[in-house]
Amino acid sequence: MKGRSVGEQRYFQQGEIVGVLPAGALDRVLDYKAPEGGCRLGAFVEVPLGPRKIVGVVWKEGAGTWDPAKVRSIKRVLEATPMQPNMRSFLTRAAEYTLTPMSAMLRLATRAPGLGDTPAMRKIYRLGANVPDRLTPTRERVLQVLKDYPSLSFSLKEVADMAGVTPSVVKGLAKMGAVVEADAPRDTAYPKLDPSYAGKTLSPDQDAGARQLRSAVAAGRYGTTLLKGVTGSGKTEVYLEAVAECLAQGRQALVLLPEIALTSEFLTRVEARFGARPAEWHSGVTMAERRRAWKMVGEGGAQLVVGARSALFLPFQNLGLIVVDEEHDTSYKQEDGVLYNARDMAVLRASISAAHVVLATATPSLESWVNAEQGKYAKLELKSRFGPAVMPQMRAVDMRDQDLPSDRWISPALADAVRSRIEKSEQSLLFINRRGYAPITLCRACGHQIGCDDCDARMVEHRFLKRLVCHQCGETKPMPAVCPSCEAEDKLAPVGPGVERLTEEAEALFEGARVVTLSSDHFGSARAMKEQIESIAAGDADVIIGTQLVAKGHNFPKLTLVGVIDADLGLQGSDLRAAERTFQLMRQVAGRAGRAEVAGTALLQTYQPDHPVIRSILSGDEDGFWAAEAAEREAAGVPPYGRMAGIILSSENVQEIFDLGAAMARNDGPLRQVGATVYGPAPAPIARIRGRHRVRMLVKADKTAPLQAALSRWTAQFKIPNSVRLAIDIDPQSFF
Ligand code: ADP
Ligand code: ZN
């Protein structure tokens, strides 16, 4: 590789003392002796820790403060390219920013399935020749999995998990020859991508944009560009040119997508553009493929990775470009475990690796919009759709004028519009951002609403799954026959619409039409969802009923009408970002209409057509909206103009966390020193999840305040009991 590829790192002789950072264990660099054959700085190693063996990285020279006779030896050096200095800085800075222990941060960077396996464990399982005629159902399932994915290699655990059987079932099949056990081949490099394989002829706008991005990438310095363009303007085509330049420079590129369901369409486009498929990294890829991706990224055998947010922690050798597609998408914020925002971490990683970042979106996050306005990011705008497609017309349906029974949600005006599309063999999309059948199940005798046993949340009826589901903890139970509170029979009734109920209504209203539901609950696998999306794109549906899932980037050429069932839904609640989210979501959903020759229309059902957010959505005055929103946030001193951190204390004992919270709020000296203020403690909006009570505090500070350092000093004053969990969320996206 040309350019910034890094030379060999320092080598330690056998017996020299090195400092190893263990992944996910003790949060300290520990001294070990270099093993037989020595090791390099950055090497991935296996070390003994108490009775356990764990994976770690040779982080620095040993401290040498221990009696050398007592220092244990590294067990072995794992088969992986040593971690580069810029990756170590990235993890260190990311840990400081998110207030995450280093060992937890390192765990994100060592999530290679089988990284710690001994070579002997690397067996793979394939379909054998000796398949008997009669098989038990469990054995049948194993063979079916292997038949479904003939080109993939599976480990024992993987094939057993996918078939839902114990490993012994697979072993049994191996014994009779129905399954073949073989040594895993060495992971192979991905096919070469050719940057000049088949570029499209770009429109003048697109071409100017592509040139700007190409020269930014060629400069080989850090920089960020906000690529803003209406849906269908060709943002993807334009940033693929930046990828081409990066590949031509001999550097690696990463494209982050917010939704696994989008990857397959994107991979096809990459193949058309560069002649081969890139590496993939997300939860929908097999472990063997993930291990291959991780290894090859480290060795330089993968030029381009398409992945989910965790791909940021892959061991790139020479990263030249990160694209964050749909950068405003809230799923980039990891809300579990290590709380990080992949968009911000992409910028951090790029700044350390002298890489360029492209943030692509039709509706930027306010943060990115402000950064571009202030000149921190370069800005690139595509104002019109590619080819004959034009932006859809947006209109409100004032629900106060519509005659509609209380258990119906499709207004006569919207229904007429759908019928006229059906007559012309065009598609309509009805959007509702609620999974399941009905959000509330109410007892008509006593007024009881069925809630989750472990959370402060209602159970949502899912008829497709035939269960009640808690959207907080995922717990499910069957619909009870009698009211759990008053035991009345036949009195439980659904209240309010979910996507499934809307499907029922649409089927009744549009007799004979093909109505299809697109909601994440309805698919057992990413593959099933992909097939459904492809069949809709091919025209095998008249009316599509969809949740948030449909808002993201799919291309349905025959879709000319979008109906938003409840445009007011996101405007309720006190969330700082409610207006921003509604604006983005409505524009994204509306953008699904009219992507080909026929112009599209978007109808927004609303009870408040004069609400400022609804007005700016309809008028399309985007800059006006962002400017107003920015002014409001600036006046309130909230992000991106001020800094915020959310503190959540949780415990099974509610008193304990209120007491601790109150003590923390009283002893706020370290925060006051930097001019920060604590609000709370107060019960969190969802006051109980999975049986744990939750108390929230909010810390606000000026933009320039050294907030993280102050938070560390502040929390260090308190002894947190083992029964309490303390989570700190820097730049919280939501306040649940
Ligand atoms: P966006 O990412 O902005 O939504 P896309 O890049 O997906 O837009 O482009 C929308 C559609 O238009 C795609 O089907 C794409 O292949 C097509 N398209 C865009 N630009 C061109 C071009 N210059 N030549 C041919 N097709 C194009
Ligand atoms: Zn629950």
PDB file of C-alpha atoms in Angstrom, residues 142 145 154-170:
ATOM      1  CA  VAL A 142     -29.304 -28.790  10.170  1.00  0.00           C
ATOM      2  CA  VAL A 145     -29.406 -24.610   6.887  1.00  0.00           C
ATOM      3  CA  PHE A 154     -20.069 -22.567   9.206  1.00  0.00           C
ATOM      4  CA  SER A 155     -18.437 -23.308  12.522  1.00  0.00           C
ATOM      5  CA  LEU A 156     -20.006 -25.990  14.711  1.00  0.00           C
ATOM      6  CA  LYS A 157     -21.626 -23.441  16.978  1.00  0.00           C
ATOM      7  CA  GLU A 158     -22.899 -21.388  14.079  1.00  0.00           C
ATOM      8  CA  VAL A 159     -24.627 -24.190  12.257  1.00  0.00           C
ATOM      9  CA  ALA A 160     -26.071 -25.494  15.529  1.00  0.00           C
ATOM     10  CA  ASP A 161     -27.367 -22.041  16.487  1.00  0.00           C
ATOM     11  CA  MET A 162     -28.891 -21.375  13.098  1.00  0.00           C
ATOM     12  CA  ALA A 163     -30.670 -24.729  13.086  1.00  0.00           C
ATOM     13  CA  GLY A 164     -31.669 -24.324  16.739  1.00  0.00           C
ATOM     14  CA  VAL A 165     -30.124 -27.663  17.752  1.00  0.00           C
ATOM     15  CA  THR A 166     -27.326 -28.755  20.087  1.00  0.00           C
ATOM     16  CA  PRO A 167     -23.833 -29.240  18.613  1.00  0.00           C
ATOM     17  CA  SER A 168     -24.147 -32.980  19.252  1.00  0.00           C
ATOM     18  CA  VAL A 169     -26.827 -33.206  16.541  1.00  0.00           C
ATOM     19  CA  VAL A 170     -24.338 -31.795  14.015  1.00  0.00           C
TER      20      VAL A 170
END
